[in-house]
CSV table of C-alpha atoms in Angstrom, one decimal:
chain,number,residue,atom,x,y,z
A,1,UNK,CA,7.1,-4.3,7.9
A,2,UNK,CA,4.1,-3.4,10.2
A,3,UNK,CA,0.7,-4.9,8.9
A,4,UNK,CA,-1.5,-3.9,12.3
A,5,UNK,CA,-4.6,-3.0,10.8
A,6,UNK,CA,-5.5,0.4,12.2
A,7,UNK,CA,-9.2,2.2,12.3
A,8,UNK,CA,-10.2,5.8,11.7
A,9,UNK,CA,-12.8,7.3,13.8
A,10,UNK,CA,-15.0,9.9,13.1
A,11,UNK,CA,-15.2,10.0,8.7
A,12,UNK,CA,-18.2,9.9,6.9
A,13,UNK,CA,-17.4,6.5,5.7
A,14,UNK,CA,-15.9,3.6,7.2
A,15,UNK,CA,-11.5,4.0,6.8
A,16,UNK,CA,-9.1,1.6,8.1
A,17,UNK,CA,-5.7,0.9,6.8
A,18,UNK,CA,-1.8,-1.3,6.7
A,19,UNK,CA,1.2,0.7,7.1
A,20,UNK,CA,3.3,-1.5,4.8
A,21,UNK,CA,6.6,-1.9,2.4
A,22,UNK,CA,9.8,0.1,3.4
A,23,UNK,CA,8.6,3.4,2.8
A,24,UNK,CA,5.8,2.9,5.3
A,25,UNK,CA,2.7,3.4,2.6
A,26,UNK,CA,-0.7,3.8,4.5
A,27,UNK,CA,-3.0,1.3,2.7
A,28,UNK,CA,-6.7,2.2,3.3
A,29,UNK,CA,-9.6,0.3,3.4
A,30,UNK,CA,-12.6,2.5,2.7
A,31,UNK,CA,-16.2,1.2,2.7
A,32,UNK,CA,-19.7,2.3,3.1
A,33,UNK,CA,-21.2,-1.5,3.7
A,34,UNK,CA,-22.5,-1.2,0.4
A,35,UNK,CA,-19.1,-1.0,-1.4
A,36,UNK,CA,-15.6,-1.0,-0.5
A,37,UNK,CA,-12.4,-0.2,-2.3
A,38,UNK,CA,-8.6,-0.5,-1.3
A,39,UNK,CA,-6.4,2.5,-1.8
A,40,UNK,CA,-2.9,1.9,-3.4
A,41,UNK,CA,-1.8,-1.4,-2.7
A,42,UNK,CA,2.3,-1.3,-2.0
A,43,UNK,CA,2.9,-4.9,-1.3
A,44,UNK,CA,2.0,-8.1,0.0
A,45,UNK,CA,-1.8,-8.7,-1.7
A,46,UNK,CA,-2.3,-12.0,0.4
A,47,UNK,CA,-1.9,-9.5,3.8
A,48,UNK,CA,-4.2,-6.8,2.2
A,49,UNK,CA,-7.2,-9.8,1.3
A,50,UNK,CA,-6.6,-11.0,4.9
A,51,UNK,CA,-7.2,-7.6,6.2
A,52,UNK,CA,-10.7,-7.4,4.1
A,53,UNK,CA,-11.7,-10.5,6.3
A,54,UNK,CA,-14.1,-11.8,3.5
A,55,UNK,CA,-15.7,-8.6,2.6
A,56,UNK,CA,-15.9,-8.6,-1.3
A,57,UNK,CA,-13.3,-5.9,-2.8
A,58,UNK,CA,-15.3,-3.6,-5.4
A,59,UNK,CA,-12.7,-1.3,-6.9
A,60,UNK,CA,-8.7,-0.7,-6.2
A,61,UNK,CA,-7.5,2.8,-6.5
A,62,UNK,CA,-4.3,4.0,-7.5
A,63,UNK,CA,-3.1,7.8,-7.0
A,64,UNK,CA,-0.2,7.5,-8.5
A,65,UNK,CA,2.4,5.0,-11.1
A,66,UNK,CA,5.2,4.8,-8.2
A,67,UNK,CA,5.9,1.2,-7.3
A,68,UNK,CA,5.4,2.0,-3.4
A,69,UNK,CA,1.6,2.8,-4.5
A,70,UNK,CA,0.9,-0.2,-6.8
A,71,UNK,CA,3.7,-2.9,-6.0
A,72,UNK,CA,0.8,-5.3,-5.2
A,73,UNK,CA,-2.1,-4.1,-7.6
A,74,UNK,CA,-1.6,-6.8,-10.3
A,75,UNK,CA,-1.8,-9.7,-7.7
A,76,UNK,CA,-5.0,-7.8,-5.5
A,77,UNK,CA,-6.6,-7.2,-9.3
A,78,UNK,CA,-5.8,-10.8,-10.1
A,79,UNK,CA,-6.8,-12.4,-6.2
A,80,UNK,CA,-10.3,-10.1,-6.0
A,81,UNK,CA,-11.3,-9.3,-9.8
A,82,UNK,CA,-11.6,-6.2,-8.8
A,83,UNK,CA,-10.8,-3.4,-11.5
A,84,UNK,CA,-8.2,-0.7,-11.0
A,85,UNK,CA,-8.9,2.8,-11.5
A,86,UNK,CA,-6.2,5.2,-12.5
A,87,UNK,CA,-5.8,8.9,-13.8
A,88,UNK,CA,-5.7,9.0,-17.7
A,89,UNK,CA,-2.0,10.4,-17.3
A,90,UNK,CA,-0.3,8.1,-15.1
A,91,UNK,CA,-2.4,5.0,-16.7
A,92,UNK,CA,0.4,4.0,-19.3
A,93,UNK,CA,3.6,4.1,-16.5
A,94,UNK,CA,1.1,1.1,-14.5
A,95,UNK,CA,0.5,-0.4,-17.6
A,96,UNK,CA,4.6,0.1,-18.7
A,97,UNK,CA,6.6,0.6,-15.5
A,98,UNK,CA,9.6,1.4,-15.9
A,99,UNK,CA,12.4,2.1,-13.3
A,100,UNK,CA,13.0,5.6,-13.8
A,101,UNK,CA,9.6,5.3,-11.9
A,102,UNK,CA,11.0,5.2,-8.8
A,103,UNK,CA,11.7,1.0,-8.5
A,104,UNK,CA,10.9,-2.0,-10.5
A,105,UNK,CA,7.0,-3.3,-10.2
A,106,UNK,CA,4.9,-6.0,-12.3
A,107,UNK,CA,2.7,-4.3,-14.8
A,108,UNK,CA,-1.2,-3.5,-13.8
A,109,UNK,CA,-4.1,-3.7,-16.3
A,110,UNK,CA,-5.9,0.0,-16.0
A,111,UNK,CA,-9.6,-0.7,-16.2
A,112,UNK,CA,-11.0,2.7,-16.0
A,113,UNK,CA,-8.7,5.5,-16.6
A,114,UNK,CA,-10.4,8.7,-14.8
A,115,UNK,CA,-9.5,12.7,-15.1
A,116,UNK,CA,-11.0,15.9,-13.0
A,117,UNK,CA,-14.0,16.1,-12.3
A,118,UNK,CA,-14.7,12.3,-12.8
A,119,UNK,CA,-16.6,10.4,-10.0
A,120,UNK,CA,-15.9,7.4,-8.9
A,121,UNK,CA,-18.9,5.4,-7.5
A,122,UNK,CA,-18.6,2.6,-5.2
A,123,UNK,CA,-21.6,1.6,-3.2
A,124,UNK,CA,-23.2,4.5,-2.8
A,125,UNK,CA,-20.4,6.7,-2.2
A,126,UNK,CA,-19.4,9.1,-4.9
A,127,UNK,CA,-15.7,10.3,-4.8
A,128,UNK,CA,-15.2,13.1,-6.8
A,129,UNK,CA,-11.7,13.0,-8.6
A,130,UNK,CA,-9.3,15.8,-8.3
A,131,UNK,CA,-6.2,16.1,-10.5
A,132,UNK,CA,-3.1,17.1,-8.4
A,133,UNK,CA,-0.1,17.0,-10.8
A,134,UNK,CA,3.1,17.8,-8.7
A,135,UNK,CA,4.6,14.4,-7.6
A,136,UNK,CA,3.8,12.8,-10.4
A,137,UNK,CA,2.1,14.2,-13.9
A,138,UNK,CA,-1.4,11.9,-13.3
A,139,UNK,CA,-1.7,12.6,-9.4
A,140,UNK,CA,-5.1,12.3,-8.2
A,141,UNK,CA,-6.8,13.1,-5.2
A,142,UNK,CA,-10.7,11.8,-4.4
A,143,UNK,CA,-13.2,13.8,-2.0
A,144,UNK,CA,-16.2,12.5,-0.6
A,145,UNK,CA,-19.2,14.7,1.5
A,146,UNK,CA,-21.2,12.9,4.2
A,147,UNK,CA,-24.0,13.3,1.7
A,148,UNK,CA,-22.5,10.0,-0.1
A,149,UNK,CA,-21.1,8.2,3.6
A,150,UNK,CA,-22.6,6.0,5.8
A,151,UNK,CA,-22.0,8.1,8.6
A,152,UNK,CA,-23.9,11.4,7.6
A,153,UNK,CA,-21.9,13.1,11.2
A,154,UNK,CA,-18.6,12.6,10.0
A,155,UNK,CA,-16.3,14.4,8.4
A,156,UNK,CA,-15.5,14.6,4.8
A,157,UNK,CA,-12.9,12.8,3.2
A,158,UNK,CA,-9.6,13.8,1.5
A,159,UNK,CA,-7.7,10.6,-0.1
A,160,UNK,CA,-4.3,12.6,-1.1
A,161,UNK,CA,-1.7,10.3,-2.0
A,162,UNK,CA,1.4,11.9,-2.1
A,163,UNK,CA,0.2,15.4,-3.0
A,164,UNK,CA,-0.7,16.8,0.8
A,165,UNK,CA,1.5,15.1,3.9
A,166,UNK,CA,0.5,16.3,7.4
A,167,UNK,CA,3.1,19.0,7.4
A,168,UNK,CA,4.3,18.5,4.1
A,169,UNK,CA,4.3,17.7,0.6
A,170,UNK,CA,4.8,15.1,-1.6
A,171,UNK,CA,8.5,15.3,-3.7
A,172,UNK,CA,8.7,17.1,-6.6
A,173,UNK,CA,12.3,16.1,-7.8
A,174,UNK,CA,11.5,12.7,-9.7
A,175,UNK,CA,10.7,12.0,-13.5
A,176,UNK,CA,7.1,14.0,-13.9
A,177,UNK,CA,7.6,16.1,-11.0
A,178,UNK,CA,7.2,19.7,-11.1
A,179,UNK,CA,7.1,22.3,-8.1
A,180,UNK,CA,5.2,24.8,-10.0
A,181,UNK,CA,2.5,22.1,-10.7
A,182,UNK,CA,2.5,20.8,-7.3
A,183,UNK,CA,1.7,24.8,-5.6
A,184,UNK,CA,-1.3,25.0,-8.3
A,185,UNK,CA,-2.7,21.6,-7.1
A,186,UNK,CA,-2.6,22.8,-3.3
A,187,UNK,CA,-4.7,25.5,-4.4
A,188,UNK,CA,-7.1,23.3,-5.5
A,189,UNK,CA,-6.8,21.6,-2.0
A,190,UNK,CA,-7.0,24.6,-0.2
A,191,UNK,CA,-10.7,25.3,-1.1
A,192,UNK,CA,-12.1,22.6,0.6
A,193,UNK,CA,-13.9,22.8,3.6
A,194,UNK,CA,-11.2,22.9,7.1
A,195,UNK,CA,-13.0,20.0,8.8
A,196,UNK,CA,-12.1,17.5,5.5
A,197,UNK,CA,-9.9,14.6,7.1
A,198,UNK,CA,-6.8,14.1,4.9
A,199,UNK,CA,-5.5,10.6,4.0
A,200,UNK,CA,-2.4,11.1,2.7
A,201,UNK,CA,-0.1,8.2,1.2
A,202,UNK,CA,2.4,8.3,3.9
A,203,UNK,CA,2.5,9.1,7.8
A,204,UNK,CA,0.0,10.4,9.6
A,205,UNK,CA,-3.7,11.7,9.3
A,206,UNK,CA,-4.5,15.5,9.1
A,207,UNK,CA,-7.3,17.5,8.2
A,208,UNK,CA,-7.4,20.3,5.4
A,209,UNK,CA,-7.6,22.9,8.1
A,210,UNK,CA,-4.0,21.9,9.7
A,211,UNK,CA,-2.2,21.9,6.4
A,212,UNK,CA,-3.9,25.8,5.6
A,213,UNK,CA,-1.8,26.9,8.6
A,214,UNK,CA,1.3,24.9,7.4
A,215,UNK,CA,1.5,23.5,4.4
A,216,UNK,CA,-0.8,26.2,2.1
A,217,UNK,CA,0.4,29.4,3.8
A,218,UNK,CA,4.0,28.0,3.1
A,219,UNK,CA,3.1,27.8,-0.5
A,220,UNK,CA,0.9,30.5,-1.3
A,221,UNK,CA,-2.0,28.4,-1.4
A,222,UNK,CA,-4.4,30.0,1.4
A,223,UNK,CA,-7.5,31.1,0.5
């Protein structure tokens, strides 16, 4: 399992993240100095509070139920005290695993249970939430502007679970999943701005604009 803690350049806000568990999950880090937030915790809390170095842990945000996204949530919610936020529709599968759910995982308390159009606020960031059923039936994706960052330069922010991939999508073939959900929520990605970095659950970083000449002319999505 790698555990390298790895930076991102060039965002509006400050992004690092763990590549951890078997199915490689990307486990970001996102802070503004004022707040900071961890981004689906797949295993292994002790390494993720190790990798905040001290800095206290505001918020823990899951994308989706799938044990690879919140194997570890439980522990970090229990080590940190900080509250997890999940969509409305995936809320009782963290609360009620099951393994149909793609593997076994300990139950997570849901403290705020968010839906589209919701914001949630963490320092002084504002991350608007975006429902992306598809991969599962409460996907969410979050988007930030450098008018809520600490670097007003940088880019915008995309965090995309396992909706957008770079090249690809997320599956559609599990319990919840549905294709024709999953094209309607890349048209929702496809109207953000082509410079928006994409953080995507697994593999590497993109940027809204790559995936329009890939991933959202494949499916229709283009503007």
């Amino acid at each position: 399992m790698a555990t390298d803690l790895y930076e991102v350049s060039g965002l509006c806000v400050d992004v690092k993240y763990l590549v951890m568990g078997p199915l490689a999950n990307n486990v970001y880090i996102v802070s503004d100095g004022q707040g900071t937030f961890v981004v689906d915790p797949s295993c292994d809390a002790d390494k993720i509070v190790a990798a905040l170095d001290g800095v206290k842990l505001d918020a823990i945000v899951l994308t989706h139920l799938h044990s690879d996204h919140m194997g570890a949530a439980a522990a970090l919610r229990e080590a940190t005290g900080a509250p997890v936020i999940a969509s409305e529709a995936d809320a009782e599968g963290i609360e009620h695993p099951t393994m149909s759910l793609v593997g076994e995982t300990e139950p997570c308390t849901v403290d705020r249970r968010v839906k589209n159009g919701d914001v949630v606020e963490v320092g002084a960031m504002k991350w608007k939430v975006i429902e992306t059923p598809g991969h599962t039936k409460g996907s969410i994706c979050l988007f930030n502007i450098p008018q809520f960052g600490n670097h007003p330069g940088g880019l915008p922010v995309l965090i995309s679970g396992d909706t957008l991939f770079c090249g690809s999508i997320g599956r559609t073939d599990f319990e919840g999943g549905s294709m024709t959900e999953m094209k309607a929520s890349l048209k929702k990605l496809a109207m953000l701005p082509d410079d928006t970095a994409v953080l995507p659950g697994h593999n590497s970083l993109t940027t809204i604009g790559a995936e329009r000449r890939r991933v959202f002319a494949l499916f229709g999505a283009d503007r």
